[in-house]
mmCIF file of C-alpha atoms in Angstrom:
data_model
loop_
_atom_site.group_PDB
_atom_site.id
_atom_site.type_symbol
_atom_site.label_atom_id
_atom_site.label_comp_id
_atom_site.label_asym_id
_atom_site.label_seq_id
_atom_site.Cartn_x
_atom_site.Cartn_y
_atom_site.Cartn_z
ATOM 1 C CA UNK A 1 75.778 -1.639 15.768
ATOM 2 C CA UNK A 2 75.304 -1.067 12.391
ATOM 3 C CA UNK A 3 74.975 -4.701 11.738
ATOM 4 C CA UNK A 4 72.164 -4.862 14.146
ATOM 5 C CA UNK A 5 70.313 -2.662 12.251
ATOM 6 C CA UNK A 6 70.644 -4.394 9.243
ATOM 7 C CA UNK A 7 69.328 -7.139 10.610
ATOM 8 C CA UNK A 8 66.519 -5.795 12.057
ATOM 9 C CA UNK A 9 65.687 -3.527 8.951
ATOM 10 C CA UNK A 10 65.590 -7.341 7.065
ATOM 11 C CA UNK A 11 63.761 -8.973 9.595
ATOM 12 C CA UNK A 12 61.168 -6.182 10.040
ATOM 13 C CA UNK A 13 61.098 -5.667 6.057
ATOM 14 C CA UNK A 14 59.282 -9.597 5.447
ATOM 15 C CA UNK A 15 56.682 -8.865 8.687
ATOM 16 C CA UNK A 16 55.549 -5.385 7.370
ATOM 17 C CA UNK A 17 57.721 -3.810 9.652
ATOM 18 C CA UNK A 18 56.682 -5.496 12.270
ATOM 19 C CA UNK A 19 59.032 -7.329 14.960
ATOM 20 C CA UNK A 20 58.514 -8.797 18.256
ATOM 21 C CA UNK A 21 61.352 -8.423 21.021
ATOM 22 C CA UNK A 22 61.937 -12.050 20.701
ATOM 23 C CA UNK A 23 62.775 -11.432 17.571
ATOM 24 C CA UNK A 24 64.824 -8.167 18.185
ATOM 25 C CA UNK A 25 66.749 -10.079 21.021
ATOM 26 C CA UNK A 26 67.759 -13.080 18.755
ATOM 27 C CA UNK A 27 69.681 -10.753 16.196
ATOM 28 C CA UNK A 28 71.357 -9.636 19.331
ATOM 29 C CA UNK A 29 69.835 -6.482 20.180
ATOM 30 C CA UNK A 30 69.567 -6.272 24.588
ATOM 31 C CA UNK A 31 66.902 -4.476 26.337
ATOM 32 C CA UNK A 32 68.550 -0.807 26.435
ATOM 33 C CA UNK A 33 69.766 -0.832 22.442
ATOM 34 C CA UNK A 34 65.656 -1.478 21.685
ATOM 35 C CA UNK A 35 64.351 1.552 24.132
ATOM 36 C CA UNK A 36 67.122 3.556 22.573
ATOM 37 C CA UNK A 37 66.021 3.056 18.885
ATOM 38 C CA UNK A 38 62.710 4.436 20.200
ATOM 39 C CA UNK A 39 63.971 7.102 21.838
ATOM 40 C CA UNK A 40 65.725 8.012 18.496
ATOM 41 C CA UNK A 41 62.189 7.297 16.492
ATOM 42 C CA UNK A 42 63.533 4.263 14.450
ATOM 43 C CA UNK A 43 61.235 1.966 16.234
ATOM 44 C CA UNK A 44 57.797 2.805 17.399
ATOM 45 C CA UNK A 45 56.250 0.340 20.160
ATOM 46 C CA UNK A 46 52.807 -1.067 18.869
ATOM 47 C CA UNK A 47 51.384 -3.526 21.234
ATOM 48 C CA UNK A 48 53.405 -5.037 24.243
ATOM 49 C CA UNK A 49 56.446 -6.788 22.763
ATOM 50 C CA UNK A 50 55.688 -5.567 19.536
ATOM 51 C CA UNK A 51 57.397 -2.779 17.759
ATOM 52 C CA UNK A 52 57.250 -1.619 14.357
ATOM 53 C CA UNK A 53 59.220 0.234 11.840
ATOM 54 C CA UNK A 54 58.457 3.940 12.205
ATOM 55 C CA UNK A 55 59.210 4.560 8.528
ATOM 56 C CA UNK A 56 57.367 1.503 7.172
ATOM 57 C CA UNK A 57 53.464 2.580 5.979
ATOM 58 C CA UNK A 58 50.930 1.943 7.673
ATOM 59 C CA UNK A 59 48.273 -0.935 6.502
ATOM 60 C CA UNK A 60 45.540 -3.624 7.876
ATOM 61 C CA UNK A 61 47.973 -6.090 7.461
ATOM 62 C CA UNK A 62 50.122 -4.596 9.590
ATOM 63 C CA UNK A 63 47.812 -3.516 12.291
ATOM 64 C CA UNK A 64 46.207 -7.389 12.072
ATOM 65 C CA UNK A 65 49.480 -8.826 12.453
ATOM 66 C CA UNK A 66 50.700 -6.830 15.007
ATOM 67 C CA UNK A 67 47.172 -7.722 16.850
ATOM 68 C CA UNK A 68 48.262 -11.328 15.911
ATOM 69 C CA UNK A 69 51.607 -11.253 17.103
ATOM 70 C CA UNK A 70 50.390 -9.524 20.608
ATOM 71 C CA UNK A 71 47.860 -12.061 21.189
ATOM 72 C CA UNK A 72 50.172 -14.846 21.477
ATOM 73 C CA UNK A 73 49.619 -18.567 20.645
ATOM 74 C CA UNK A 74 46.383 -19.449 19.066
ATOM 75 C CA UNK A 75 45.270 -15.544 18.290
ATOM 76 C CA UNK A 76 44.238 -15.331 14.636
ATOM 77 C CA UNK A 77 42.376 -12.209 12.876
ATOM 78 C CA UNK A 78 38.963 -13.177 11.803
ATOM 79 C CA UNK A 79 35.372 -11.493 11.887
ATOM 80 C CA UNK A 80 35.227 -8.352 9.343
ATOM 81 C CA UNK A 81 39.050 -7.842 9.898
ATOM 82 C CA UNK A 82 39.697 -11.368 7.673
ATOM 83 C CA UNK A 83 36.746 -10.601 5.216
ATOM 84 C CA UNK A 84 39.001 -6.988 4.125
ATOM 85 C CA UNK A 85 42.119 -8.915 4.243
ATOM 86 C CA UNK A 86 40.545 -11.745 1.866
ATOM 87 C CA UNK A 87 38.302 -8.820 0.077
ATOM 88 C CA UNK A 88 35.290 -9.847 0.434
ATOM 89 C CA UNK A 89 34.372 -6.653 2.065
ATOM 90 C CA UNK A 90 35.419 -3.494 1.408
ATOM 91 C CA UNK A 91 35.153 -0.939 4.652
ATOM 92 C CA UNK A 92 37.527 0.967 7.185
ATOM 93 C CA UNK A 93 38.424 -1.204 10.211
ATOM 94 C CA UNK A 94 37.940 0.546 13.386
ATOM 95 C CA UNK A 95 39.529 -2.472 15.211
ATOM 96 C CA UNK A 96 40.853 -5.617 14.629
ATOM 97 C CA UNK A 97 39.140 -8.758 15.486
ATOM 98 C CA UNK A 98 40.928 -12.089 16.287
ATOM 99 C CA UNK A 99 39.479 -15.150 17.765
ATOM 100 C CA UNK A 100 41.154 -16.684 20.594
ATOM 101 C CA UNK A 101 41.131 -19.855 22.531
ATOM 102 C CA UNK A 102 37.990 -20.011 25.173
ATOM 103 C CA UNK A 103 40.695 -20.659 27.953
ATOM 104 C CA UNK A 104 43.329 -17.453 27.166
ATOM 105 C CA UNK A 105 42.046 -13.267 27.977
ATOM 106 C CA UNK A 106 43.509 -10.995 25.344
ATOM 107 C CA UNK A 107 43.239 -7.099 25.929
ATOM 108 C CA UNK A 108 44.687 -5.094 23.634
ATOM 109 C CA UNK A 109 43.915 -1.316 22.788
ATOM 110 C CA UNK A 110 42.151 -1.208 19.489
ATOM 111 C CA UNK A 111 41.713 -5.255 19.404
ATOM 112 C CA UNK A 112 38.656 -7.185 19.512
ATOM 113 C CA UNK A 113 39.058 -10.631 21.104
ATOM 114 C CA UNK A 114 35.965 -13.015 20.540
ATOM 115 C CA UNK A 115 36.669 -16.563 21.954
ATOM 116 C CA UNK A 116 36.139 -19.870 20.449
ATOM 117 C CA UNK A 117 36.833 -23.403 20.406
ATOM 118 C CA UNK A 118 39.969 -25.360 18.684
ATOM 119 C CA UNK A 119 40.278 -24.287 15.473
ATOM 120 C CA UNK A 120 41.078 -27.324 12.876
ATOM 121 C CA UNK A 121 44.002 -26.786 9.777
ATOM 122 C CA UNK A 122 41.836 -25.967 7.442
ATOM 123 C CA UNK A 123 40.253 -23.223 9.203
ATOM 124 C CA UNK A 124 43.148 -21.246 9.353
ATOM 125 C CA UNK A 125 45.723 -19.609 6.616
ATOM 126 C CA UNK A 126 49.097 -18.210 7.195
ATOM 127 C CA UNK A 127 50.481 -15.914 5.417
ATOM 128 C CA UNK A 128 54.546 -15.465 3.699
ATOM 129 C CA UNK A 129 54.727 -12.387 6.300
ATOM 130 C CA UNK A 130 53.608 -14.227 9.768
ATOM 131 C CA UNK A 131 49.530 -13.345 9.133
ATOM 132 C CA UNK A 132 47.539 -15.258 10.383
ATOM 133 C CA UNK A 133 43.939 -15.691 9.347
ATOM 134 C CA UNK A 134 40.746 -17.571 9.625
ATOM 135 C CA UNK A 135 39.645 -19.373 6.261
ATOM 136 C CA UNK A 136 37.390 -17.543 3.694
ATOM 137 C CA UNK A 137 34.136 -19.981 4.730
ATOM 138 C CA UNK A 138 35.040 -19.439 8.170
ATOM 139 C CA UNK A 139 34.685 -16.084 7.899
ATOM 140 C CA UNK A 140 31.985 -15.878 6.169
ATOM 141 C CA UNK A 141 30.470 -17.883 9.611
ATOM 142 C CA UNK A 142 31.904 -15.071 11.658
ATOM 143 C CA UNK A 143 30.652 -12.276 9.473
ATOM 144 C CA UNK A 144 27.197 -14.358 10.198
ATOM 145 C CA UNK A 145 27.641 -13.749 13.711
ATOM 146 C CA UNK A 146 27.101 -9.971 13.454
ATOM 147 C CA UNK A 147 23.453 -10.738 12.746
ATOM 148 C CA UNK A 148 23.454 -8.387 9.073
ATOM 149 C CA UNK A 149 22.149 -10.022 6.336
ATOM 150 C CA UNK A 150 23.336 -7.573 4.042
ATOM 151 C CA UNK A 151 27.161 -8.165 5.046
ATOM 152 C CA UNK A 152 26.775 -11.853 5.244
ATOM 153 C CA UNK A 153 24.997 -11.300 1.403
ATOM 154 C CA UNK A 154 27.845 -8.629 0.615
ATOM 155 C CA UNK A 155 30.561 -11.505 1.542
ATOM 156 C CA UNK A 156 29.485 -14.346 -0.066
ATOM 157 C CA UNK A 157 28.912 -12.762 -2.824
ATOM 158 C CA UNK A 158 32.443 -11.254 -3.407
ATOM 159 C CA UNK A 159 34.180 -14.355 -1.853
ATOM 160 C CA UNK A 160 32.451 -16.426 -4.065
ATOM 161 C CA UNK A 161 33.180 -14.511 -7.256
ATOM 162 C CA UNK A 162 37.122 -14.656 -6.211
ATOM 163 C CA UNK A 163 36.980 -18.143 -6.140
ATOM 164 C CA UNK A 164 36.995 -18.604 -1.822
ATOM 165 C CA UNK A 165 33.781 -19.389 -1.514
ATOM 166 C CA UNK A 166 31.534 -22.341 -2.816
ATOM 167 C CA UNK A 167 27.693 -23.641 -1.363
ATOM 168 C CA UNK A 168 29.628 -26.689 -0.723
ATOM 169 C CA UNK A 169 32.698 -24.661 1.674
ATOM 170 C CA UNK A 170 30.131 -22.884 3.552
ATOM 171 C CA UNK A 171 28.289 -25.968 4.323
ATOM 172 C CA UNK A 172 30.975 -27.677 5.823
ATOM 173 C CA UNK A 173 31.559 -25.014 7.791
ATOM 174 C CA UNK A 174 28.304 -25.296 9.293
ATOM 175 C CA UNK A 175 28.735 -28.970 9.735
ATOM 176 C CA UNK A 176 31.917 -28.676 11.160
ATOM 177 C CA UNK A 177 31.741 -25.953 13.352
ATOM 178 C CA UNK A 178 28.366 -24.484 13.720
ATOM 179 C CA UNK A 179 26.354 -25.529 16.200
ATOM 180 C CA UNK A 180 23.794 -24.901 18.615
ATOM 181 C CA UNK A 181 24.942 -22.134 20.917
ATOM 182 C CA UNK A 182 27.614 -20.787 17.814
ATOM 183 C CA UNK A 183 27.337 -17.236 16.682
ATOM 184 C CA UNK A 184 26.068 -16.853 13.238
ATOM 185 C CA UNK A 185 25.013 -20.474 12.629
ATOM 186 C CA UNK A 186 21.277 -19.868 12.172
ATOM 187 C CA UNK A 187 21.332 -16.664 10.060
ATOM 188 C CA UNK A 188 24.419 -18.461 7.474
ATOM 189 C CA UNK A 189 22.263 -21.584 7.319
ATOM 190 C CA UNK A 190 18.949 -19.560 6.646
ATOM 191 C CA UNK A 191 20.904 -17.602 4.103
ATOM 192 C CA UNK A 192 22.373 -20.761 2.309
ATOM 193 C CA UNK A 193 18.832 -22.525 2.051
ATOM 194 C CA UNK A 194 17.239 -19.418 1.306
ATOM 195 C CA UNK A 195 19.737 -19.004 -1.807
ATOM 196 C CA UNK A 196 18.244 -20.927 -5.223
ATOM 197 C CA UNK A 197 21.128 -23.302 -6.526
ATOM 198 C CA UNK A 198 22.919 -22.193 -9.067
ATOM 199 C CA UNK A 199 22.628 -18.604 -8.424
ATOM 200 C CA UNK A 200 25.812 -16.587 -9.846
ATOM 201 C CA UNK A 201 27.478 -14.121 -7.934
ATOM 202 C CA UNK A 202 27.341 -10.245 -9.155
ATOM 203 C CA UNK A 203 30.396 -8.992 -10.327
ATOM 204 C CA UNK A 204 30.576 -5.565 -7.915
ATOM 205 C CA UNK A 205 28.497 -4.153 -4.986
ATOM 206 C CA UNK A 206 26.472 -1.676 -7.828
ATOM 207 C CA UNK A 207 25.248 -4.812 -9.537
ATOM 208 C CA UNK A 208 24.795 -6.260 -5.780
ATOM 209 C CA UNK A 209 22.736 -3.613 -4.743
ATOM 210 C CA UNK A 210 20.321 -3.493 -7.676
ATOM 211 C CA UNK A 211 19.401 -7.089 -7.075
ATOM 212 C CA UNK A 212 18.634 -5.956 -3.423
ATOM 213 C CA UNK A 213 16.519 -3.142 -4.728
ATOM 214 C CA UNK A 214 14.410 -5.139 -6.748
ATOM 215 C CA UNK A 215 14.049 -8.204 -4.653
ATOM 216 C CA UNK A 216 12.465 -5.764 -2.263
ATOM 217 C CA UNK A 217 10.912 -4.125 -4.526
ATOM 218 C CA UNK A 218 8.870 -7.506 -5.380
ATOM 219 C CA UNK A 219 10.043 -7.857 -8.604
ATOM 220 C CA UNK A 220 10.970 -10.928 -10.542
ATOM 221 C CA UNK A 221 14.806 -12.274 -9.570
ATOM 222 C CA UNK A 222 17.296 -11.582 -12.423
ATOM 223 C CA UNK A 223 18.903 -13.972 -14.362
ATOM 224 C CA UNK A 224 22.805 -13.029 -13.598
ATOM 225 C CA UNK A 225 25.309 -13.244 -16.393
ATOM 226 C CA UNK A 226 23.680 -14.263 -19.176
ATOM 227 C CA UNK A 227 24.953 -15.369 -22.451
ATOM 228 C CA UNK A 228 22.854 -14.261 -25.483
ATOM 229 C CA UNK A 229 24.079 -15.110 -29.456
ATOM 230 C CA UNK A 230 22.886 -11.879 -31.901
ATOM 231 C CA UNK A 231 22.301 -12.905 -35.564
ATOM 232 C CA UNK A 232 25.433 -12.721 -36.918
ATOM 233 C CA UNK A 233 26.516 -16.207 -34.389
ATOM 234 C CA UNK A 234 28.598 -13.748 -31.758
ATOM 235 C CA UNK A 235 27.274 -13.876 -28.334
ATOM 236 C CA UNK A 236 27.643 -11.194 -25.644
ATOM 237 C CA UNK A 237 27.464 -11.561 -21.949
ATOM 238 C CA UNK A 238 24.688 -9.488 -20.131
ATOM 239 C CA UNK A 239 25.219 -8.479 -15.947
ATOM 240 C CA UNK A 240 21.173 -8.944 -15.400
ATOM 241 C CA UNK A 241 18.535 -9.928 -17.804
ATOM 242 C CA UNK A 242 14.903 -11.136 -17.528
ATOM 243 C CA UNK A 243 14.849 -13.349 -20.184
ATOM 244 C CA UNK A 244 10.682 -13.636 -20.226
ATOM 245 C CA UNK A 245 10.769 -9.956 -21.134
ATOM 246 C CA UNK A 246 14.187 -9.858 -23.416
ATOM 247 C CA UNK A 247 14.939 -7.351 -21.589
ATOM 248 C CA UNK A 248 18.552 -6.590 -19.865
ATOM 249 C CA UNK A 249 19.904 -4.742 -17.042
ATOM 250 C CA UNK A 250 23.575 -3.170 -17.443
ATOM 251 C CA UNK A 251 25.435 -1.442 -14.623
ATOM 252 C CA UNK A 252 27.701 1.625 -16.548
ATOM 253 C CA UNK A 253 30.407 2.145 -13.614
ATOM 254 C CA UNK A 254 33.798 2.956 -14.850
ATOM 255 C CA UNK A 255 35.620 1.298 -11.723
ATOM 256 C CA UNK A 256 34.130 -2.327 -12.416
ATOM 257 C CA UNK A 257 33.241 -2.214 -16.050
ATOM 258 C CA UNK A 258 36.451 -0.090 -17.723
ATOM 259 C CA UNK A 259 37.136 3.334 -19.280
ATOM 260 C CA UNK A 260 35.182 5.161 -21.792
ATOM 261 C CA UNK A 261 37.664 3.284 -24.527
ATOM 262 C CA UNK A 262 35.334 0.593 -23.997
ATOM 263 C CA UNK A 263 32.488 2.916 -25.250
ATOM 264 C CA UNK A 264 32.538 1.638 -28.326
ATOM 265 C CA UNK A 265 32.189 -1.599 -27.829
ATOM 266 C CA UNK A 266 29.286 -1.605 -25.466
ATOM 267 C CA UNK A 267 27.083 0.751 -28.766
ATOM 268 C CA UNK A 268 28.056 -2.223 -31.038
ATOM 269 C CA UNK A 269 26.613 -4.606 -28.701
ATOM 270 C CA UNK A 270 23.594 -2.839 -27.777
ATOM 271 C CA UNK A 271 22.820 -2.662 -31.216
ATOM 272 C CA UNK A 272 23.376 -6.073 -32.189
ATOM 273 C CA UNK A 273 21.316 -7.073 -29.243
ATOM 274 C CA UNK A 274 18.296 -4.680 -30.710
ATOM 275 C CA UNK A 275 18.708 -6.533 -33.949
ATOM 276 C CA UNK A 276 17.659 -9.378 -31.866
ATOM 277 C CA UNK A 277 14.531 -7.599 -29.599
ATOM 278 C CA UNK A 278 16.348 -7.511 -26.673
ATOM 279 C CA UNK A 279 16.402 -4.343 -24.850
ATOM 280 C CA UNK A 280 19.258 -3.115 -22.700
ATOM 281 C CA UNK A 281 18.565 -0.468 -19.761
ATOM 282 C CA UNK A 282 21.518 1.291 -18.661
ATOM 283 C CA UNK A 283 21.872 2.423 -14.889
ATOM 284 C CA UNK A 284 25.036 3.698 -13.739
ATOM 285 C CA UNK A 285 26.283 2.871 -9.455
ATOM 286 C CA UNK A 286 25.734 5.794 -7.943
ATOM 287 C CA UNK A 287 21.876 6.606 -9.190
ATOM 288 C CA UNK A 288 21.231 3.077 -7.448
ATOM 289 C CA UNK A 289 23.094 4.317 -4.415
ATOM 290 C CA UNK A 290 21.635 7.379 -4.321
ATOM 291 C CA UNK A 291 18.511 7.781 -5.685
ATOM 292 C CA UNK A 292 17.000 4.177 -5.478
ATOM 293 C CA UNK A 293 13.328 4.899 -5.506
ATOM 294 C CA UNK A 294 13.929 7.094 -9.007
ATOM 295 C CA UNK A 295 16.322 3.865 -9.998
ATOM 296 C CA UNK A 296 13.167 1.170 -9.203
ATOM 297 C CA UNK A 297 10.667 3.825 -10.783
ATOM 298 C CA UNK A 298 12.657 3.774 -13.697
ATOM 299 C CA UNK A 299 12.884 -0.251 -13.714
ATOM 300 C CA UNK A 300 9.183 -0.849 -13.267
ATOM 301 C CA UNK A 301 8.503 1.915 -15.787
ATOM 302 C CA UNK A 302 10.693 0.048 -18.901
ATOM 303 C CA UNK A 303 9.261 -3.393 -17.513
ATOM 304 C CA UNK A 304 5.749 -2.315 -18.559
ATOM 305 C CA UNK A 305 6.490 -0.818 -21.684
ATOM 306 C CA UNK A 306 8.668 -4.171 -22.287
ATOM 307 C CA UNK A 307 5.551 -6.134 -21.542
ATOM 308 C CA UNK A 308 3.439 -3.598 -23.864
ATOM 309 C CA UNK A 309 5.830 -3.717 -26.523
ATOM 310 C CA UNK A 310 6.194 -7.836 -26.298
ATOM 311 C CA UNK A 311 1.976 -8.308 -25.849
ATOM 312 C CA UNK A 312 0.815 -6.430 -28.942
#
């Protein structure tokens, strides 16, 4: 018995706890020994033929992958569940979404099933643990499918800036698998043609969210991450800049841009950089999350003192 468990602890320990009873059965563990272990707690059922761990945490990739492993052949966790898991979003799951082949019916409490047509190799990663998932640029055409702009935005932006997303992906996406009559093909293909080439990602959702401000807002686009060389030959990278005005944008947020060791070093810059007439406006996150009408006041205000300053 004891070397039952073992095996089971071992199996369960590379799945995140997970195992089916297929796989329960093949280290030799019948019917009755798997309802006793959850009578006694050690294994908690999570989906039909599908137990976990009880002691093993909790996680998305657990609760995907048990969704994945329910679904049977051809189920793989896409939508907003696969943006998380590649992190290119950053939001509580209320349920997991796979897709499914058109011809199968999954139900599954707390499971989303969409359908959709044969998925090719490249639109689908699996995981060391037995997760599997739909590509970042596939993704990104389910995310489209939701109809928000600001997600799709919000996803591209991140995926591209960890290196999962290019222009180039994305389109082949669309010419591979959107299509008249797919979810999320027209709003992804507006978005791509509507997006200047060459445009750099932000580097976290504050920066991402001031650009939204002040495209709504009317205002000029930003140059993003911007290499400028002071007089003494160093150069220093800026988040946003309007280079017309020499004036910069910084985002002060502890959680993207370090601790207040790196104090410091951002006063010798700013200096250096007013050595050179540019000016650097500091905003930290949260005033742009919670106060952006004072946040765009604030920007239009130093744009037309900038303009002043630069016109007399």
């Amino acid at each position: 018995m004891k070397q039952v468990d073992a095996r089971m602890l071992g199996l369960g320990a590379g799945h995140h706890g997970l195992l089916t009873t297929a796989q329960l059965h093949s280290i030799g563990m019948s019917a009755a020994q798997i309802e006793h272990r959850v009578r006694l707690g050690v294994l908690a059922p999570v989906h039909r033929s599908v137990h976990r761990l009880a002691a093993w945490p909790g996680s998305l990739d657990q609760r995907a992958l048990a969704a994945v492993l329910a679904g049977g052949t051809g189920a793989v966790a896409s939508h907003r569940t696969a943006a998380v898991l590649w992190g290119m979003h950053d939001a509580e799951i209320a349920s997991i979404d796979l897709v499914i082949p058109r011809t199968r019916t999954v139900r599954l409490e707390g499971v989303e099933a969409h359908r959709c047509g044969p998925l090719s190799r490249t639109d689908v990663v699996r995981r060391t643990s037995g997760l599997v998932l739909t590509s970042a640029p596939l993704t990104l055409l389910h995310v489209a499918a939701s109809g928000d702009l600001d997600l799709l935005e919000s996803c591209y932006e991140a995926g591209e800036h960890l290196g999962l997303i290019t222009r180039r992906r994305a389109q082949r996406v669309l010419d591979r698998t959107g299509g008249r009559g797919v979810a999320g093909t027209g709003l992804l293909r507006a978005f791509l043609e509507g997006r200047p080439v060459g445009t750099r990602p932000t580097e976290s959702p504050p920066e991402l969210s001031l650009v939204r401000l002040l495209r709504r807002a009317g205002l000029p686009p930003l140059t993003r991450q911007l290499w400028v060389e002071v007089a003494d030959g160093r150069r220093f990278r800026l988040d946003t800049a309007w280079p017309d005005l020499r004036m910069a944008i910084e985002i002060d947020s502890r959680r993207y841009h370090g601790s207040d060791r790196s104090q410091g070093r951002d006063d010798d810059r700013d200096l250096a950089l007013l050595e050179v007439d540019w000016l650097l406006l500091h905003l930290r996150g949260v005033d742009i999350r919670r106060d952006p009408a004072g946040t765009l006041d604030r920007v239009e205000r130093m744009r037309r003192l900038r303009r002043a300053r630069l016109a007399a």
